[in-house]
Amino acid sequence: MAQSTTQSPKNKGSKPAKPRPDFPLFPHRNGQWAKKYRGRTYYFGRWDDPAEALRQFYAEWGYIQEHGCRPTPATTPADSTAEGVTVKDVVNKFLNAKTASVSEGSLSPRTLADYKRACDFIVAEFGKTKAVAELGPEDFSRLRARLRRGRALVSLGNWIVQCRMPFTYAVKAGLIDSCPRFGPDFEKPSKKDLRKHKASQRRKNGRKLFEADEVRTLLDNASEPLRTMILIAVNGGLGQSDLGAIRITDIDLKNGWLNFERVKTGIDRRIPLWPETLQAIKTWIAKNPAAKDPEDEGLLFVTKCGKPWTKTNPKTGTPNDSIGAEFLKVMEATGLRRPRRGFYSLRHTFATLAGGSLDQVAVNAIMGHVDNSMAAEYRERIDDQRLRKVVDHVRRSLDL
């Protein structure tokens, strides 16, 4: 295995050109082929042997991306992939583990369904009896081409990550010794490409938010409980899954606060409620139908049939989003429907307007964003006054 301390050639001379345009390594001045990743430089072999450097790169790159460091001899023996392990072995071990995570409550059924679909693509492309040791860059290039059909770049990136996960998990689980050679094509789209794609979509379809007059139009034309849902969403940047999971006990009806854990991230959120939002909630509680299932008792929103407005099928992981469906009807009736806009755009609207409060820390706290900064490690709370300032700024911006 190539080490970052490998000695460079004595007579380096001028840097060589890449053997081909798509060669993933660059010639470092120390005489080795190298790759930068997350601020670190990794070396894979001498200038005079680019083929060996490329082999080392493909053998180690998956591990580096997964663990943030290069593999040790203990994790990457000479035989880099366990013999006889098939694609079926890898996806089964991965899905069995993730199914157990759902049972433990550490993974959502919807995420498990995404993983299953990714594994189906892997099996359909490679075949379940294909030996993992035989997979190479060309195989994953074909898989990428199949994934690209009909998908935007962001979606493609998510699928690529999900298709790599079974292999990286198999390494951690000891089923295989290293990931297959994914190759240079089977990477997430670059940030530059994503920015260009986003700009193109914005020019074509407009921004993924609602202007102040559009929000007021939606509120004027929505019936209950959708109107209350819209108010909560634009008051605190909540999405459909959040709204469907709110319980009446999460709301401080006396002081006007929503204390709620974001469904997606598990981050605690403390959201000041506008007077009109609080009043709408109180009025709706008095009308809220009785829940049909005991486990749904206490939900703030249930349908007239007594079922949750959003729920994921525990077997298939398929989400049922009645909120988005009803919201679509209102957009169509008011002429506000256009591509890339839906109920979740209210969260975009909140984030955009809230940024004008000039307190991004408080904005992130309200939205339930994960903060991995060092400052967040030391921050124990955010003053309520800062949170109120954010939501009050959004309210003024919407002229409610």
Tab-separated table of C-alpha atoms in Angstrom:
chain	number	residue	atom	x	y	z
A	1	MET	CA	0.000	0.000	0.000
A	2	ALA	CA	1.307	3.436	-0.872
A	3	GLN	CA	2.233	5.588	2.119
A	4	SER	CA	2.157	9.361	2.316
A	5	THR	CA	5.843	9.219	3.342
A	6	THR	CA	7.010	7.407	0.165
A	7	GLN	CA	10.317	8.855	-1.029
A	8	SER	CA	10.176	10.822	-4.243
A	9	PRO	CA	12.505	10.175	-7.196
A	10	LYS	CA	15.980	11.659	-6.831
A	11	ASN	CA	15.828	13.379	-10.206
A	12	LYS	CA	12.372	14.792	-10.373
A	13	GLY	CA	12.848	17.308	-13.150
A	14	SER	CA	9.763	19.109	-14.421
A	15	LYS	CA	6.330	17.821	-13.506
A	16	PRO	CA	4.901	15.290	-15.958
A	17	ALA	CA	1.611	15.752	-17.774
A	18	LYS	CA	-1.316	13.566	-16.852
A	19	PRO	CA	-1.391	10.293	-18.822
A	20	ARG	CA	-4.912	11.179	-19.969
A	21	PRO	CA	-7.318	14.096	-19.383
A	22	ASP	CA	-9.547	12.209	-16.907
A	23	PHE	CA	-6.632	10.916	-14.822
A	24	PRO	CA	-7.819	11.612	-11.220
A	25	LEU	CA	-4.394	12.408	-9.724
A	26	PHE	CA	-2.094	15.392	-10.103
A	27	PRO	CA	1.740	15.445	-10.080
A	28	HIS	CA	2.865	16.735	-6.696
A	29	ARG	CA	6.174	18.552	-6.493
A	30	ASN	CA	7.575	15.810	-4.242
A	31	GLY	CA	7.614	13.415	-7.200
A	32	GLN	CA	4.406	11.521	-6.463
A	33	TRP	CA	0.920	11.377	-7.930
A	34	ALA	CA	-1.480	12.897	-5.407
A	35	LYS	CA	-5.124	13.737	-4.655
A	36	LYS	CA	-6.499	16.438	-2.352
A	37	TYR	CA	-9.570	15.642	-0.241
A	38	ARG	CA	-11.073	17.754	2.541
A	39	GLY	CA	-7.926	19.777	3.066
A	40	ARG	CA	-5.512	16.830	3.085
A	41	THR	CA	-3.189	15.571	0.368
A	42	TYR	CA	-2.889	11.830	-0.246
A	43	TYR	CA	-0.005	10.305	-2.260
A	44	PHE	CA	-0.391	7.165	-4.345
A	45	GLY	CA	2.873	6.515	-6.205
A	46	ARG	CA	5.824	7.846	-8.146
A	47	TRP	CA	5.634	9.928	-11.294
A	48	ASP	CA	7.387	7.239	-13.328
A	49	ASP	CA	4.647	4.651	-12.612
A	50	PRO	CA	1.230	6.288	-13.064
A	51	ALA	CA	-0.456	2.908	-13.606
A	52	GLU	CA	0.586	1.684	-10.162
A	53	ALA	CA	-0.402	5.027	-8.628
A	54	LEU	CA	-3.844	4.707	-10.214
A	55	ARG	CA	-4.214	1.159	-8.905
A	56	GLN	CA	-3.387	2.309	-5.386
A	57	PHE	CA	-5.817	5.219	-5.738
A	58	TYR	CA	-8.737	2.999	-6.717
A	59	ALA	CA	-7.872	0.497	-3.990
A	60	GLU	CA	-7.925	3.119	-1.229
A	61	TRP	CA	-10.159	5.971	-2.399
A	62	GLY	CA	-13.453	4.541	-1.155
A	63	TYR	CA	-12.002	3.981	2.310
A	64	ILE	CA	-10.553	7.499	2.434
A	65	GLN	CA	-13.885	9.058	1.547
A	66	GLU	CA	-15.713	6.977	4.124
A	67	HIS	CA	-13.257	7.304	7.022
A	68	GLY	CA	-11.329	10.496	6.307
A	69	CYS	CA	-7.991	8.654	6.380
A	70	ARG	CA	-6.177	6.043	4.334
A	71	PRO	CA	-6.485	2.364	5.266
A	72	THR	CA	-3.887	0.628	7.392
A	73	PRO	CA	-2.372	-2.769	6.599
A	74	ALA	CA	-4.855	-4.289	9.060
A	75	THR	CA	-7.816	-2.978	7.069
A	76	THR	CA	-6.311	-3.504	3.612
A	77	PRO	CA	-4.343	-6.734	3.274
A	78	ALA	CA	-2.611	-7.692	0.038
A	79	ASP	CA	-5.783	-9.390	-1.204
A	80	SER	CA	-7.849	-6.211	-1.144
A	81	THR	CA	-11.264	-7.870	-1.595
A	82	ALA	CA	-12.516	-11.041	0.058
A	83	GLU	CA	-12.788	-13.831	-2.487
A	84	GLY	CA	-16.209	-15.205	-3.296
A	85	VAL	CA	-18.233	-12.292	-1.938
A	86	THR	CA	-20.999	-11.386	-4.369
A	87	VAL	CA	-23.148	-8.325	-4.938
A	88	LYS	CA	-26.031	-10.220	-3.341
A	89	ASP	CA	-23.951	-10.836	-0.189
A	90	VAL	CA	-23.121	-7.145	0.109
A	91	VAL	CA	-26.621	-5.735	-0.404
A	92	ASN	CA	-28.218	-8.352	1.856
A	93	LYS	CA	-25.849	-7.631	4.714
A	94	PHE	CA	-26.375	-3.902	4.285
A	95	LEU	CA	-30.184	-4.102	4.122
A	96	ASN	CA	-30.403	-6.529	7.046
A	97	ALA	CA	-28.449	-4.079	9.179
A	98	LYS	CA	-30.542	-1.096	8.094
A	99	THR	CA	-33.777	-3.025	8.675
A	100	ALA	CA	-32.593	-3.652	12.223
A	101	SER	CA	-31.922	0.076	12.587
A	102	VAL	CA	-35.538	0.786	11.661
A	103	SER	CA	-36.694	-1.640	14.344
A	104	GLU	CA	-34.479	0.155	16.871
A	105	GLY	CA	-35.906	3.520	15.825
A	106	SER	CA	-32.560	4.932	14.643
A	107	LEU	CA	-33.553	4.916	10.952
A	108	SER	CA	-36.802	5.935	9.277
A	109	PRO	CA	-38.761	3.497	7.074
A	110	ARG	CA	-38.614	6.052	4.288
A	111	THR	CA	-34.808	6.089	4.347
A	112	LEU	CA	-34.771	2.297	4.346
A	113	ALA	CA	-36.990	2.349	1.248
A	114	ASP	CA	-34.458	4.647	-0.463
A	115	TYR	CA	-31.668	2.200	0.395
A	116	LYS	CA	-33.685	-0.709	-0.995
A	117	ARG	CA	-34.254	1.095	-4.271
A	118	ALA	CA	-30.528	1.835	-4.539
A	119	CYS	CA	-29.722	-1.834	-3.909
A	120	ASP	CA	-32.243	-2.842	-6.567
A	121	PHE	CA	-30.380	-0.666	-9.066
A	122	ILE	CA	-27.076	-2.241	-8.081
A	123	VAL	CA	-28.393	-5.779	-8.485
A	124	ALA	CA	-30.175	-4.979	-11.749
A	125	GLU	CA	-27.019	-3.489	-13.255
A	126	PHE	CA	-24.368	-5.905	-11.970
A	127	GLY	CA	-26.325	-9.087	-11.311
A	128	LYS	CA	-26.648	-10.640	-7.879
A	129	THR	CA	-24.005	-13.321	-8.513
A	130	LYS	CA	-21.353	-10.860	-9.693
A	131	ALA	CA	-18.217	-11.070	-7.551
A	132	VAL	CA	-17.416	-7.764	-5.886
A	133	ALA	CA	-13.737	-8.344	-6.682
A	134	GLU	CA	-14.587	-8.164	-10.391
A	135	LEU	CA	-16.299	-4.760	-10.215
A	136	GLY	CA	-14.371	-1.865	-11.673
A	137	PRO	CA	-14.677	1.725	-12.899
A	138	GLU	CA	-16.388	0.723	-16.153
A	139	ASP	CA	-19.149	-1.086	-14.227
A	140	PHE	CA	-19.847	1.961	-12.091
A	141	SER	CA	-19.726	4.276	-15.113
A	142	ARG	CA	-22.550	2.236	-16.643
A	143	LEU	CA	-24.470	2.373	-13.366
A	144	ARG	CA	-24.081	6.147	-13.286
A	145	ALA	CA	-25.380	6.444	-16.841
A	146	ARG	CA	-28.456	4.472	-15.851
A	147	LEU	CA	-29.020	6.561	-12.736
A	148	ARG	CA	-28.668	9.798	-14.710
A	149	ARG	CA	-31.707	9.130	-16.902
A	150	GLY	CA	-34.544	11.452	-15.916
A	151	ARG	CA	-32.826	12.739	-12.768
A	152	ALA	CA	-31.591	16.182	-11.854
A	153	LEU	CA	-28.023	16.565	-10.603
A	154	VAL	CA	-28.964	16.795	-6.924
A	155	SER	CA	-30.987	13.601	-7.168
A	156	LEU	CA	-28.165	11.901	-9.074
A	157	GLY	CA	-25.722	12.805	-6.333
A	158	ASN	CA	-27.989	11.332	-3.678
A	159	TRP	CA	-28.367	8.106	-5.642
A	160	ILE	CA	-24.611	7.771	-6.128
A	161	VAL	CA	-24.046	8.154	-2.388
A	162	GLN	CA	-26.714	5.537	-1.646
A	163	CYS	CA	-25.260	3.106	-4.186
A	164	ARG	CA	-21.801	3.405	-2.637
A	165	MET	CA	-23.081	2.857	0.892
A	166	PRO	CA	-23.571	-0.956	0.746
A	167	PHE	CA	-19.931	-1.399	-0.243
A	168	THR	CA	-18.538	0.967	2.390
A	169	TYR	CA	-20.742	-0.740	4.982
A	170	ALA	CA	-19.438	-4.143	3.877
A	171	VAL	CA	-15.894	-2.930	4.546
A	172	LYS	CA	-16.816	-1.800	8.051
A	173	ALA	CA	-18.627	-5.074	8.695
A	174	GLY	CA	-15.606	-7.090	7.614
A	175	LEU	CA	-17.376	-8.751	4.684
A	176	ILE	CA	-14.889	-7.312	2.192
A	177	ASP	CA	-11.487	-5.795	2.834
A	178	SER	CA	-11.834	-2.697	0.658
A	179	CYS	CA	-14.348	-1.016	-1.588
A	180	PRO	CA	-14.389	-1.836	-5.293
A	181	ARG	CA	-12.767	0.628	-7.655
A	182	PHE	CA	-15.599	3.101	-8.200
A	183	GLY	CA	-13.608	5.092	-10.715
A	184	PRO	CA	-13.576	8.830	-11.393
A	185	ASP	CA	-17.079	8.939	-12.873
A	186	PHE	CA	-18.966	7.517	-9.899
A	187	GLU	CA	-18.677	10.630	-7.742
A	188	LYS	CA	-21.269	13.166	-6.649
A	189	PRO	CA	-21.600	16.093	-9.068
A	190	SER	CA	-19.176	18.862	-8.162
A	191	LYS	CA	-20.342	21.917	-6.268
A	192	LYS	CA	-19.632	23.967	-9.367
A	193	ASP	CA	-21.878	21.771	-11.503
A	194	LEU	CA	-24.613	21.912	-8.856
A	195	ARG	CA	-24.424	25.714	-8.729
A	196	LYS	CA	-24.676	25.936	-12.509
A	197	HIS	CA	-27.625	23.523	-12.548
A	198	LYS	CA	-29.409	25.450	-9.804
A	199	ALA	CA	-28.893	28.735	-11.631
A	200	SER	CA	-30.242	27.195	-14.834
A	201	GLN	CA	-33.354	25.895	-13.069
A	202	ARG	CA	-33.885	29.245	-11.393
A	203	ARG	CA	-33.735	31.090	-14.708
A	204	LYS	CA	-36.165	28.604	-16.221
A	205	ASN	CA	-38.700	28.190	-13.396
A	206	GLY	CA	-38.068	30.995	-10.928
A	207	ARG	CA	-37.063	30.780	-7.282
A	208	LYS	CA	-38.335	28.071	-4.945
A	209	LEU	CA	-40.151	30.438	-2.625
A	210	PHE	CA	-43.341	32.476	-2.342
A	211	GLU	CA	-43.376	36.250	-2.325
A	212	ALA	CA	-45.242	38.068	0.441
A	213	ASP	CA	-48.348	38.719	-1.654
A	214	GLU	CA	-48.402	35.066	-2.734
A	215	VAL	CA	-48.306	33.869	0.863
A	216	ARG	CA	-51.251	36.123	1.690
A	217	THR	CA	-53.116	34.782	-1.346
A	218	LEU	CA	-52.544	31.215	-0.190
A	219	LEU	CA	-53.801	32.028	3.303
A	220	ASP	CA	-56.881	33.761	1.916
A	221	ASN	CA	-57.825	30.782	-0.247
A	222	ALA	CA	-56.880	27.812	1.923
A	223	SER	CA	-59.495	26.091	4.051
A	224	GLU	CA	-58.807	24.574	7.449
A	225	PRO	CA	-56.671	22.937	8.577
A	226	LEU	CA	-54.436	23.761	5.597
A	227	ARG	CA	-54.530	27.458	6.412
A	228	THR	CA	-53.228	26.774	9.925
A	229	MET	CA	-50.552	24.498	8.476
A	230	ILE	CA	-49.405	27.257	6.115
A	231	LEU	CA	-49.187	29.709	8.999
A	232	ILE	CA	-47.077	27.336	11.096
A	233	ALA	CA	-44.860	26.482	8.120
A	234	VAL	CA	-44.036	30.070	7.244
A	235	ASN	CA	-43.873	31.058	10.929
A	236	GLY	CA	-41.076	28.587	11.704
A	237	GLY	CA	-39.907	26.916	8.514
A	238	LEU	CA	-41.644	23.583	9.036
A	239	GLY	CA	-42.128	20.956	6.325
A	240	GLN	CA	-44.898	18.432	5.826
A	241	SER	CA	-43.293	15.674	7.901
A	242	ASP	CA	-42.867	18.081	10.815
A	243	LEU	CA	-46.462	19.276	10.645
A	244	GLY	CA	-47.775	15.738	10.499
A	245	ALA	CA	-45.857	14.799	13.646
A	246	ILE	CA	-46.681	17.795	15.888
A	247	ARG	CA	-48.607	16.878	19.018
A	248	ILE	CA	-50.806	19.256	20.966
A	249	THR	CA	-48.531	18.790	23.972
A	250	ASP	CA	-45.658	20.269	21.916
A	251	ILE	CA	-47.404	23.641	21.990
A	252	ASP	CA	-47.329	26.087	24.877
A	253	LEU	CA	-50.788	27.542	24.266
A	254	LYS	CA	-50.464	30.020	27.125
A	255	ASN	CA	-47.174	31.644	26.127
A	256	GLY	CA	-47.193	30.938	22.396
A	257	TRP	CA	-44.258	28.588	21.794
A	258	LEU	CA	-43.777	25.428	19.763
A	259	ASN	CA	-41.206	23.105	21.340
A	260	PHE	CA	-40.592	20.402	18.801
A	261	GLU	CA	-37.937	17.986	17.570
A	262	ARG	CA	-37.366	18.142	13.834
A	263	VAL	CA	-38.311	14.810	12.278
A	264	LYS	CA	-35.419	14.724	9.792
A	265	THR	CA	-32.514	15.657	12.073
A	266	GLY	CA	-33.796	15.081	15.605
A	267	ILE	CA	-32.690	18.628	16.522
A	268	ASP	CA	-34.752	20.315	19.256
A	269	ARG	CA	-36.542	23.419	18.019
A	270	ARG	CA	-38.081	26.237	20.027
A	271	ILE	CA	-40.255	28.446	17.860
A	272	PRO	CA	-42.103	31.618	18.946
A	273	LEU	CA	-45.604	31.642	17.441
A	274	TRP	CA	-47.200	34.717	15.897
A	275	PRO	CA	-50.510	35.842	17.458
A	276	GLU	CA	-52.429	34.794	14.327
A	277	THR	CA	-50.665	31.413	14.267
A	278	LEU	CA	-51.452	30.744	17.931
A	279	GLN	CA	-55.081	31.749	17.480
A	280	ALA	CA	-55.438	29.541	14.406
A	281	ILE	CA	-54.015	26.589	16.350
A	282	LYS	CA	-56.396	27.126	19.258
A	283	THR	CA	-59.368	27.345	16.906
A	284	TRP	CA	-58.330	24.192	15.050
A	285	ILE	CA	-57.783	22.151	18.232
A	286	ALA	CA	-61.438	22.639	19.070
A	287	LYS	CA	-62.405	21.207	15.658
A	288	ASN	CA	-59.710	18.529	15.267
A	289	PRO	CA	-61.342	15.141	14.493
A	290	ALA	CA	-60.747	12.193	16.778
A	291	ALA	CA	-57.848	9.948	15.810
A	292	LYS	CA	-58.788	6.511	14.502
A	293	ASP	CA	-55.617	4.795	15.746
A	294	PRO	CA	-54.654	5.100	19.440
A	295	GLU	CA	-51.040	5.872	18.516
A	296	ASP	CA	-52.224	8.965	16.635
A	297	GLU	CA	-54.155	10.408	19.573
A	298	GLY	CA	-52.869	13.831	20.502
A	299	LEU	CA	-51.661	14.770	17.017
A	300	LEU	CA	-52.386	18.390	16.201
A	301	PHE	CA	-53.549	17.469	12.718
A	302	VAL	CA	-55.567	14.423	11.688
A	303	THR	CA	-57.804	14.097	8.641
A	304	LYS	CA	-61.585	13.965	8.771
A	305	CYS	CA	-61.156	10.176	8.644
A	306	GLY	CA	-59.038	10.308	11.791
A	307	LYS	CA	-55.729	9.495	10.066
A	308	PRO	CA	-52.418	11.407	10.082
A	309	TRP	CA	-51.888	13.897	7.279
A	310	THR	CA	-48.409	12.528	6.638
A	311	LYS	CA	-47.338	8.998	7.349
A	312	THR	CA	-44.816	6.541	5.974
A	313	ASN	CA	-45.834	2.990	5.171
A	314	PRO	CA	-43.735	0.925	7.638
A	315	LYS	CA	-43.384	-1.932	5.120
A	316	THR	CA	-42.664	-0.107	1.875
A	317	GLY	CA	-41.361	3.201	3.218
A	318	THR	CA	-43.635	5.055	0.792
A	319	PRO	CA	-44.680	8.454	2.190
A	320	ASN	CA	-48.302	9.580	2.126
A	321	ASP	CA	-48.283	13.364	1.880
A	322	SER	CA	-51.857	14.613	2.012
A	323	ILE	CA	-50.642	18.092	2.974
A	324	GLY	CA	-48.710	18.502	-0.278
A	325	ALA	CA	-51.668	17.198	-2.291
A	326	GLU	CA	-54.123	19.680	-0.752
A	327	PHE	CA	-51.643	22.515	-1.096
A	328	LEU	CA	-51.240	21.724	-4.787
A	329	LYS	CA	-54.985	22.209	-5.263
A	330	VAL	CA	-54.799	25.680	-3.736
A	331	MET	CA	-51.819	26.627	-5.894
A	332	GLU	CA	-53.696	25.554	-9.000
A	333	ALA	CA	-56.833	27.436	-7.954
A	334	THR	CA	-54.875	30.641	-7.336
A	335	GLY	CA	-52.626	30.387	-10.392
A	336	LEU	CA	-49.509	30.050	-8.240
A	337	ARG	CA	-48.454	26.613	-9.397
A	338	ARG	CA	-45.170	26.321	-11.251
A	339	PRO	CA	-42.361	23.754	-11.479
A	340	ARG	CA	-40.172	23.213	-8.395
A	341	ARG	CA	-42.648	24.916	-6.038
A	342	GLY	CA	-44.739	23.129	-3.453
A	343	PHE	CA	-45.565	23.182	0.227
A	344	TYR	CA	-41.903	22.754	1.163
A	345	SER	CA	-41.197	26.049	-0.583
A	346	LEU	CA	-42.722	27.733	2.463
A	347	ARG	CA	-39.648	26.541	4.356
A	348	HIS	CA	-37.484	28.171	1.671
A	349	THR	CA	-39.558	31.319	2.092
A	350	PHE	CA	-38.990	31.399	5.837
A	351	ALA	CA	-35.239	30.785	5.500
A	352	THR	CA	-34.874	33.527	2.884
A	353	LEU	CA	-36.812	36.162	4.814
A	354	ALA	CA	-35.385	35.163	8.198
A	355	GLY	CA	-31.871	35.787	6.901
A	356	GLY	CA	-32.736	39.474	6.904
A	357	SER	CA	-32.801	39.393	10.708
A	358	LEU	CA	-28.965	39.167	10.577
A	359	ASP	CA	-28.908	36.393	13.198
A	360	GLN	CA	-28.190	33.206	11.290
A	361	VAL	CA	-27.494	31.228	14.459
A	362	ALA	CA	-31.028	31.897	15.685
A	363	VAL	CA	-32.446	31.169	12.210
A	364	ASN	CA	-30.697	27.798	12.105
A	365	ALA	CA	-31.959	26.947	15.576
A	366	ILE	CA	-35.559	27.645	14.595
A	367	MET	CA	-35.221	25.613	11.401
A	368	GLY	CA	-33.585	22.666	13.137
A	369	HIS	CA	-30.391	22.740	11.098
A	370	VAL	CA	-27.429	20.685	12.263
A	371	ASP	CA	-24.587	22.946	13.425
A	372	ASN	CA	-21.212	21.172	13.443
A	373	SER	CA	-19.209	24.262	14.307
A	374	MET	CA	-16.972	24.469	17.363
A	375	ALA	CA	-19.099	27.365	18.640
A	376	ALA	CA	-22.141	25.083	18.706
A	377	GLU	CA	-20.267	22.667	20.968
A	378	TYR	CA	-20.059	25.374	23.614
A	379	ARG	CA	-23.415	27.076	23.020
A	380	GLU	CA	-25.935	25.770	25.571
A	381	ARG	CA	-28.932	27.865	24.524
A	382	ILE	CA	-30.103	30.788	22.431
A	383	ASP	CA	-32.024	33.555	24.152
A	384	ASP	CA	-35.747	33.664	23.444
A	385	GLN	CA	-35.423	37.330	22.531
A	386	ARG	CA	-33.211	36.391	19.574
A	387	LEU	CA	-35.684	33.764	18.401
A	388	ARG	CA	-38.584	36.226	18.630
A	389	LYS	CA	-36.624	38.804	16.686
A	390	VAL	CA	-36.243	36.349	13.804
A	391	VAL	CA	-39.913	35.356	13.512
A	392	ASP	CA	-41.068	38.944	14.003
A	393	HIS	CA	-38.842	40.014	11.120
A	394	VAL	CA	-40.431	37.351	8.887
A	395	ARG	CA	-43.922	38.468	9.941
A	396	ARG	CA	-43.177	42.086	9.075
A	397	SER	CA	-41.705	41.015	5.739
A	398	LEU	CA	-44.918	39.178	4.877
A	399	ASP	CA	-47.066	42.109	6.060
A	400	LEU	CA	-49.503	39.788	7.832
